Amino acid sequence: MTIQEQMQLLLNRLTTDGGQRGLQLAAYVNGKLVVNVGAGVLDVNSGRRVSSDTLFPVFSTGKAMLATVIHRLAQRGRLAYDQPIAQVWPEFAAHGKGTITIGQALYHTAGIPNMPTGIGLAELHNWDTMCRVVAALKPLWPPGTRIEYHAITSGWILGEVARRVTGQPVGRLVQEEICQPLKMEDMYMGIPDAVEPRVATLEEPGWQRAAVENPAIPDWLCPLSKWMNQPEARRACVPASNAIMSAHALARHYAGLLPGGVDGVELLSPSRVAMATQMQRPPLAIGDDQPKDWGLGYRLGGRDSIYGSTSAAFGFSGYGGSVGFADPTIGLALGFTKNFFGEKENTADIVVRELRAALRSAGH
């Protein structure tokens, strides 16, 4: 039985006896696609089946795509990690933020993790409005002295930097910097109307506020699944939170970051990837329950990490259980997407564990 067949059987089981609705899994090994499977339904009301071109909201999993855009611009000399954001976005200097660097934004030490007050969905979905209010935020502590996950604000900070440098909106940059070089589609930050019917509907029965562990996410935006089922939310660009893609596009993005890339295309040079995935461990205060495994815009692997057992592995996970990562130790690039939230055991852990076992059995 091939690895593709094994993973198809696993996803079939999880969507029939495992309580899941719709799942997708894709994986590349050393630049070759070895798995691209889906199972279940994208919408329980219609019963439409998940296919290879079904699109899933992936929440924070999409932060890695924005980081990749920033690193590609840095690779071409369009920006630098130690460059103050205010050099390209002067309004950002308000309230003592003039020295905050692009690297600090990637590393979540900018000091403005919380959502601005006095806004609602209409403002959230308006790029210019959100950049204006984010630029006016006051740091909660001296920038660069404390790590605190910027769950939503990081998207506008880094996205507006990229827009100011290039003149292009973030959604277009994702297409130009990631999708076009890799000759793929199905990765969006703000979907076009034409793909709306392909987007999976999210389910989150029994939602409780505790499901959203980060206090930087306001109550009025929750449940996040309900928000992302709204067409307006899917069409807006909220780069830290509302990326929509297929598992295959997610995996192919990470394959493009591994040595040798995919189909001869490397999104970043190996030296740039090494720089972006270097463990950041300066003597900083770390907020309560904050992740300590940061590179520049990517989370890093380690003991018990889904990304891989060494810090050479890197990726990002999203609310509800989607995940994408690259594990250079075995040449693995993976994307996993789903639409049913709230199970006790992380389905992604089960799927990745089974895939790694299948790869080992096959000699990878």
Short mmCIF file of C-alpha atoms in Angstrom, two decimals, residues 10-362:
data_model
loop_
_atom_site.label_atom_id
_atom_site.label_comp_id
_atom_site.label_asym_id
_atom_site.label_seq_id
_atom_site.Cartn_x
_atom_site.Cartn_y
_atom_site.Cartn_z
CA LEU A 10 -6.61 7.39 7.80
CA LEU A 11 -8.51 10.52 6.77
CA ASN A 12 -11.51 8.40 5.76
CA ARG A 13 -11.52 6.83 9.22
CA LEU A 14 -11.18 10.16 11.01
CA THR A 15 -14.13 11.62 9.10
CA THR A 16 -16.35 8.59 9.67
CA ASP A 17 -15.55 7.22 13.16
CA GLY A 18 -13.25 10.00 14.45
CA GLY A 19 -15.75 12.80 14.71
CA GLN A 20 -14.21 14.98 12.01
CA ARG A 21 -16.09 16.64 9.12
CA GLY A 22 -13.62 17.57 6.41
CA LEU A 23 -9.85 17.06 6.24
CA GLN A 24 -7.04 17.60 3.76
CA LEU A 25 -3.42 16.47 3.93
CA ALA A 26 -0.57 17.11 1.53
CA ALA A 27 3.12 16.32 1.88
CA TYR A 28 6.27 16.71 -0.17
CA VAL A 29 9.46 14.76 0.48
CA ASN A 30 12.65 16.14 -1.06
CA GLY A 31 10.59 18.25 -3.43
CA LYS A 32 8.32 15.44 -4.63
CA LEU A 33 4.61 15.29 -3.84
CA VAL A 34 3.95 12.02 -2.00
CA VAL A 35 0.54 12.71 -0.43
CA ASN A 36 -2.40 14.82 -1.54
CA VAL A 37 -5.63 13.51 -0.02
CA GLY A 38 -8.94 14.76 1.31
CA ALA A 39 -11.93 13.22 3.04
CA GLY A 40 -15.29 14.15 4.51
CA VAL A 41 -17.50 17.11 3.73
CA LEU A 42 -16.73 20.79 3.34
CA ASP A 43 -20.24 21.75 4.44
CA VAL A 44 -22.35 19.45 6.61
CA ASN A 45 -25.61 21.06 5.48
CA SER A 46 -25.06 20.48 1.77
CA GLY A 47 -23.01 17.32 2.17
CA ARG A 48 -20.57 18.46 -0.50
CA ARG A 49 -17.43 16.35 -0.41
CA VAL A 50 -13.93 17.66 0.22
CA SER A 51 -11.80 17.52 -2.91
CA SER A 52 -8.23 18.49 -3.72
CA ASP A 53 -9.31 22.04 -4.57
CA THR A 54 -11.37 22.65 -1.41
CA LEU A 55 -10.13 25.71 0.48
CA PHE A 56 -9.96 25.96 4.27
CA PRO A 57 -9.57 28.95 6.60
CA VAL A 58 -6.32 28.34 8.48
CA PHE A 59 -6.13 31.30 10.87
CA SER A 60 -2.59 31.80 12.26
CA THR A 61 -1.12 29.11 10.02
CA GLY A 62 -1.10 31.88 7.42
CA LYS A 63 1.35 33.98 9.45
CA ALA A 64 4.16 31.95 7.89
CA MET A 65 3.16 33.10 4.40
CA LEU A 66 3.43 36.73 5.45
CA ALA A 67 6.83 36.00 7.01
CA THR A 68 7.96 34.39 3.75
CA VAL A 69 6.92 37.51 1.81
CA ILE A 70 8.96 39.68 4.21
CA HIS A 71 11.99 37.39 3.91
CA ARG A 72 11.82 37.42 0.10
CA LEU A 73 11.80 41.21 0.14
CA ALA A 74 14.77 41.20 2.54
CA GLN A 75 16.58 38.73 0.29
CA ARG A 76 16.28 41.20 -2.59
CA GLY A 77 17.44 44.11 -0.45
CA ARG A 78 14.07 45.85 -0.36
CA LEU A 79 14.10 45.92 3.44
CA ALA A 80 16.29 44.87 6.39
CA TYR A 81 15.45 43.16 9.67
CA ASP A 82 17.15 45.89 11.72
CA GLN A 83 15.37 48.64 9.80
CA PRO A 84 12.97 50.80 11.84
CA ILE A 85 9.42 50.33 10.60
CA ALA A 86 8.93 54.10 10.73
CA GLN A 87 11.46 54.52 7.90
CA VAL A 88 8.92 53.10 5.47
CA TRP A 89 5.78 53.91 7.50
CA PRO A 90 6.35 57.28 9.23
CA GLU A 91 2.98 57.30 11.01
CA PHE A 92 4.02 54.19 12.90
CA ALA A 93 6.50 56.25 14.96
CA ALA A 94 3.68 57.65 17.13
CA HIS A 95 3.91 57.16 20.91
CA GLY A 96 7.54 56.11 21.01
CA LYS A 97 7.44 53.41 18.33
CA GLY A 98 10.01 55.05 16.08
CA THR A 99 12.74 52.56 16.90
CA ILE A 100 10.70 49.35 16.52
CA THR A 101 12.32 47.27 13.80
CA ILE A 102 10.95 44.87 11.23
CA GLY A 103 12.85 42.09 12.99
CA GLN A 104 11.15 42.91 16.29
CA ALA A 105 7.76 42.67 14.59
CA LEU A 106 8.71 39.25 13.20
CA TYR A 107 9.88 38.21 16.66
CA HIS A 108 6.76 39.52 18.47
CA THR A 109 8.66 41.98 20.66
CA ALA A 110 7.15 45.19 19.26
CA GLY A 111 5.12 45.77 22.43
CA ILE A 112 1.69 46.24 20.81
CA PRO A 113 0.07 42.78 20.96
CA ASN A 114 -3.46 43.84 21.85
CA MET A 115 -6.19 44.76 19.40
CA PRO A 116 -7.12 48.45 19.31
CA THR A 117 -10.27 49.37 21.23
CA GLY A 118 -13.31 51.05 19.77
CA ILE A 119 -13.46 49.03 16.56
CA GLY A 120 -15.79 46.40 15.16
CA LEU A 121 -16.05 44.14 12.15
CA ALA A 122 -16.44 46.98 9.66
CA GLU A 123 -13.16 48.50 10.80
CA LEU A 124 -11.45 45.12 11.08
CA HIS A 125 -12.15 44.42 7.42
CA ASN A 126 -10.85 47.81 6.24
CA TRP A 127 -7.10 47.78 5.63
CA ASP A 128 -6.49 51.54 5.77
CA THR A 129 -8.53 51.95 8.94
CA MET A 130 -6.70 49.17 10.75
CA CYS A 131 -3.27 50.42 9.73
CA ARG A 132 -4.19 53.87 10.98
CA VAL A 133 -5.33 52.63 14.40
CA VAL A 134 -2.40 50.20 14.75
CA ALA A 135 0.03 53.02 13.96
CA ALA A 136 -1.56 55.00 16.80
CA LEU A 137 -1.16 52.26 19.42
CA LYS A 138 0.97 52.89 22.50
CA PRO A 139 3.48 50.15 23.43
CA LEU A 140 2.58 48.26 26.60
CA TRP A 141 6.28 48.00 27.48
CA PRO A 142 9.51 49.26 25.95
CA PRO A 143 9.76 47.63 22.51
CA GLY A 144 12.31 44.86 22.30
CA THR A 145 12.24 44.02 26.01
CA ARG A 146 9.45 41.44 26.14
CA ILE A 147 8.12 38.64 23.93
CA GLU A 148 4.34 38.58 23.62
CA TYR A 149 2.49 36.93 20.75
CA HIS A 150 0.97 39.62 18.50
CA ALA A 151 -1.93 37.39 17.49
CA ILE A 152 -3.65 39.80 15.11
CA THR A 153 -1.75 43.10 15.11
CA SER A 154 1.37 41.51 13.61
CA GLY A 155 -0.49 41.08 10.33
CA TRP A 156 -1.09 44.78 9.80
CA ILE A 157 2.37 45.73 11.06
CA LEU A 158 4.25 43.44 8.68
CA GLY A 159 1.67 43.67 5.92
CA GLU A 160 1.78 47.45 5.79
CA VAL A 161 5.58 47.36 5.79
CA ALA A 162 5.43 45.12 2.72
CA ARG A 163 2.82 47.34 1.08
CA ARG A 164 4.83 50.52 1.71
CA VAL A 165 7.99 48.94 0.31
CA THR A 166 6.39 47.48 -2.82
CA GLY A 167 3.24 49.49 -3.42
CA GLN A 168 1.28 46.24 -3.61
CA PRO A 169 -1.40 44.98 -1.19
CA VAL A 170 -0.62 41.89 0.85
CA GLY A 171 -3.02 39.61 -1.01
CA ARG A 172 -1.32 40.40 -4.29
CA LEU A 173 2.13 39.96 -2.76
CA VAL A 174 1.20 36.44 -1.62
CA GLN A 175 0.32 35.68 -5.23
CA GLU A 176 3.45 37.31 -6.67
CA GLU A 177 5.99 36.17 -4.10
CA ILE A 178 4.73 32.65 -3.33
CA CYS A 179 2.07 31.35 -5.69
CA GLN A 180 3.48 32.50 -9.03
CA PRO A 181 7.07 31.27 -8.46
CA LEU A 182 5.71 27.90 -7.34
CA LYS A 183 3.17 27.78 -10.20
CA MET A 184 0.25 27.19 -7.89
CA GLU A 185 -3.02 28.75 -6.86
CA ASP A 186 -5.29 28.19 -3.89
CA MET A 187 -3.56 30.41 -1.32
CA TYR A 188 -5.29 33.65 -0.45
CA MET A 189 -5.33 36.54 1.99
CA GLY A 190 -8.67 37.90 0.88
CA ILE A 191 -10.42 35.51 -1.49
CA PRO A 192 -11.85 36.50 -4.88
CA ASP A 193 -15.59 36.03 -5.23
CA ALA A 194 -15.14 33.18 -7.70
CA VAL A 195 -13.62 30.80 -5.14
CA GLU A 196 -16.17 31.38 -2.37
CA PRO A 197 -18.15 28.18 -3.18
CA ARG A 198 -14.99 26.11 -2.62
CA VAL A 199 -14.38 27.36 0.94
CA ALA A 200 -15.19 24.92 3.73
CA THR A 201 -17.71 25.88 6.38
CA LEU A 202 -16.31 25.77 9.90
CA GLU A 203 -18.04 24.03 12.82
CA GLU A 204 -17.28 24.63 16.48
CA PRO A 205 -19.95 23.07 18.72
CA GLY A 206 -19.87 23.90 22.39
CA TRP A 207 -17.55 26.88 21.92
CA GLN A 208 -16.38 28.57 25.11
CA ARG A 209 -14.23 31.68 25.56
CA ALA A 210 -11.46 29.48 26.99
CA ALA A 211 -11.03 28.01 23.50
CA VAL A 212 -9.33 31.26 22.52
CA GLU A 213 -6.41 31.33 24.90
CA ASN A 214 -5.00 34.69 23.80
CA PRO A 215 -6.54 37.71 25.56
CA ALA A 216 -5.37 39.88 22.64
CA ILE A 217 -8.31 38.47 20.65
CA PRO A 218 -11.41 40.47 21.67
CA ASP A 219 -14.70 38.89 22.69
CA TRP A 220 -16.60 40.53 19.84
CA LEU A 221 -14.52 38.58 17.31
CA CYS A 222 -15.41 35.22 18.86
CA PRO A 223 -16.17 32.51 18.07
CA LEU A 224 -13.51 32.87 15.40
CA SER A 225 -15.15 30.08 13.42
CA LYS A 226 -18.39 32.09 13.16
CA TRP A 227 -16.42 35.13 12.00
CA MET A 228 -14.63 33.16 9.28
CA ASN A 229 -17.88 31.70 7.98
CA GLN A 230 -18.93 35.21 6.95
CA PRO A 231 -18.25 36.13 3.29
CA GLU A 232 -17.05 39.61 4.30
CA ALA A 233 -14.41 38.11 6.60
CA ARG A 234 -13.16 35.81 3.86
CA ARG A 235 -12.87 38.62 1.31
CA ALA A 236 -11.06 41.01 3.65
CA CYS A 237 -7.32 40.92 4.25
CA VAL A 238 -6.46 40.25 7.89
CA PRO A 239 -3.06 38.63 7.28
CA ALA A 240 -2.40 37.27 10.76
CA SER A 241 -5.76 35.54 10.95
CA ASN A 242 -7.78 34.97 7.78
CA ALA A 243 -5.62 33.18 5.21
CA ILE A 244 -7.58 30.62 3.18
CA MET A 245 -5.88 27.83 1.25
CA SER A 246 -5.69 24.17 0.38
CA ALA A 247 -3.43 21.74 2.21
CA HIS A 248 -1.53 21.24 -1.04
CA ALA A 249 -0.76 24.95 -1.42
CA LEU A 250 0.34 25.06 2.21
CA ALA A 251 2.67 22.08 1.78
CA ARG A 252 4.06 23.39 -1.51
CA HIS A 253 4.92 26.71 0.14
CA TYR A 254 7.05 24.87 2.71
CA ALA A 255 8.59 22.64 0.03
CA GLY A 256 9.77 25.85 -1.62
CA LEU A 257 11.63 26.75 1.58
CA LEU A 258 13.63 23.52 1.81
CA PRO A 259 17.03 23.06 0.13
CA GLY A 260 16.50 22.42 -3.56
CA GLY A 261 12.95 23.74 -3.37
CA VAL A 262 10.21 22.23 -5.48
CA ASP A 263 10.43 21.84 -9.27
CA GLY A 264 13.72 23.71 -9.10
CA VAL A 265 12.27 26.76 -7.32
CA GLU A 266 13.59 27.89 -3.93
CA LEU A 267 11.56 30.71 -2.41
CA LEU A 268 14.48 31.57 -0.13
CA SER A 269 18.14 30.64 -0.32
CA PRO A 270 19.37 28.13 2.28
CA SER A 271 21.35 30.89 3.98
CA ARG A 272 18.25 33.08 4.19
CA VAL A 273 16.20 30.22 5.64
CA ALA A 274 18.96 29.62 8.20
CA MET A 275 18.81 33.29 9.17
CA ALA A 276 15.01 33.28 9.39
CA THR A 277 14.91 30.12 11.50
CA GLN A 278 17.70 30.91 13.93
CA MET A 279 16.42 30.52 17.48
CA GLN A 280 15.87 33.97 18.96
CA ARG A 281 16.95 33.89 22.60
CA PRO A 282 18.03 37.30 23.84
CA PRO A 283 17.61 38.09 27.56
CA LEU A 284 13.98 39.15 27.27
CA ALA A 285 11.03 38.86 29.60
CA ILE A 286 8.53 36.34 28.29
CA GLY A 287 4.83 36.83 28.82
CA ASP A 288 2.81 34.21 30.66
CA ASP A 289 2.32 31.04 28.61
CA GLN A 290 4.07 32.61 25.63
CA PRO A 291 5.87 30.36 23.13
CA LYS A 292 9.63 30.47 23.49
CA ASP A 293 10.51 28.79 20.20
CA TRP A 294 10.54 31.73 17.82
CA GLY A 295 12.58 32.33 14.73
CA LEU A 296 11.88 35.41 12.62
CA GLY A 297 8.21 34.93 11.84
CA TYR A 298 8.22 31.13 12.10
CA ARG A 299 7.81 28.81 15.08
CA LEU A 300 10.64 26.33 15.49
CA GLY A 301 10.68 22.62 16.21
CA GLY A 302 12.06 20.84 19.24
CA ARG A 303 11.29 18.03 21.60
CA ASP A 304 7.63 16.96 21.24
CA SER A 305 7.02 19.55 18.51
CA ILE A 306 4.72 18.62 15.65
CA TYR A 307 7.13 20.40 13.29
CA GLY A 308 10.04 18.12 14.08
CA SER A 309 12.33 17.19 16.93
CA THR A 310 15.07 19.73 16.15
CA SER A 311 15.08 23.51 15.92
CA ALA A 312 15.92 23.16 12.22
CA ALA A 313 12.23 22.37 11.66
CA PHE A 314 9.89 25.34 11.35
CA GLY A 315 6.27 26.12 10.68
CA PHE A 316 3.09 27.60 12.09
CA SER A 317 -0.17 26.24 13.46
CA GLY A 318 -3.59 27.84 13.48
CA TYR A 319 -6.69 28.05 15.61
CA GLY A 320 -8.82 24.96 15.10
CA GLY A 321 -5.96 22.63 14.25
CA SER A 322 -4.51 23.44 10.83
CA VAL A 323 -0.73 23.23 10.51
CA GLY A 324 2.05 23.66 8.00
CA PHE A 325 5.75 23.01 8.45
CA ALA A 326 9.08 22.04 6.95
CA ASP A 327 11.36 19.46 8.56
CA PRO A 328 14.73 19.62 6.78
CA THR A 329 16.06 16.55 8.61
CA ILE A 330 13.90 14.32 6.40
CA GLY A 331 13.06 16.76 3.60
CA LEU A 332 9.39 16.86 4.65
CA ALA A 333 7.03 19.72 3.83
CA LEU A 334 3.47 19.31 5.09
CA GLY A 335 0.09 21.01 5.02
CA PHE A 336 -2.96 19.91 6.99
CA THR A 337 -6.37 21.61 7.01
CA LYS A 338 -9.71 20.89 8.69
CA ASN A 339 -13.11 22.40 9.40
CA PHE A 340 -14.34 20.84 12.67
CA PHE A 341 -12.96 22.47 15.80
CA GLY A 342 -12.96 21.47 19.43
CA GLU A 343 -11.95 17.80 19.65
CA LYS A 344 -10.11 16.67 22.76
CA GLU A 345 -7.10 15.21 20.97
CA ASN A 346 -5.43 17.28 18.30
CA THR A 347 -6.23 15.56 15.02
CA ALA A 348 -3.14 17.08 13.43
CA ASP A 349 -0.95 15.22 15.92
CA ILE A 350 -2.55 11.91 14.94
CA VAL A 351 -2.18 12.56 11.23
CA VAL A 352 1.41 13.78 11.40
CA ARG A 353 2.42 10.90 13.66
CA GLU A 354 0.95 8.36 11.22
CA LEU A 355 2.53 10.06 8.23
CA ARG A 356 5.97 10.11 9.82
CA ALA A 357 5.62 6.40 10.64
CA ALA A 358 4.64 5.64 7.05
CA LEU A 359 7.59 7.62 5.74
CA ARG A 360 10.00 5.76 8.03
CA SER A 361 8.61 2.43 6.84
CA ALA A 362 9.15 3.55 3.27
#
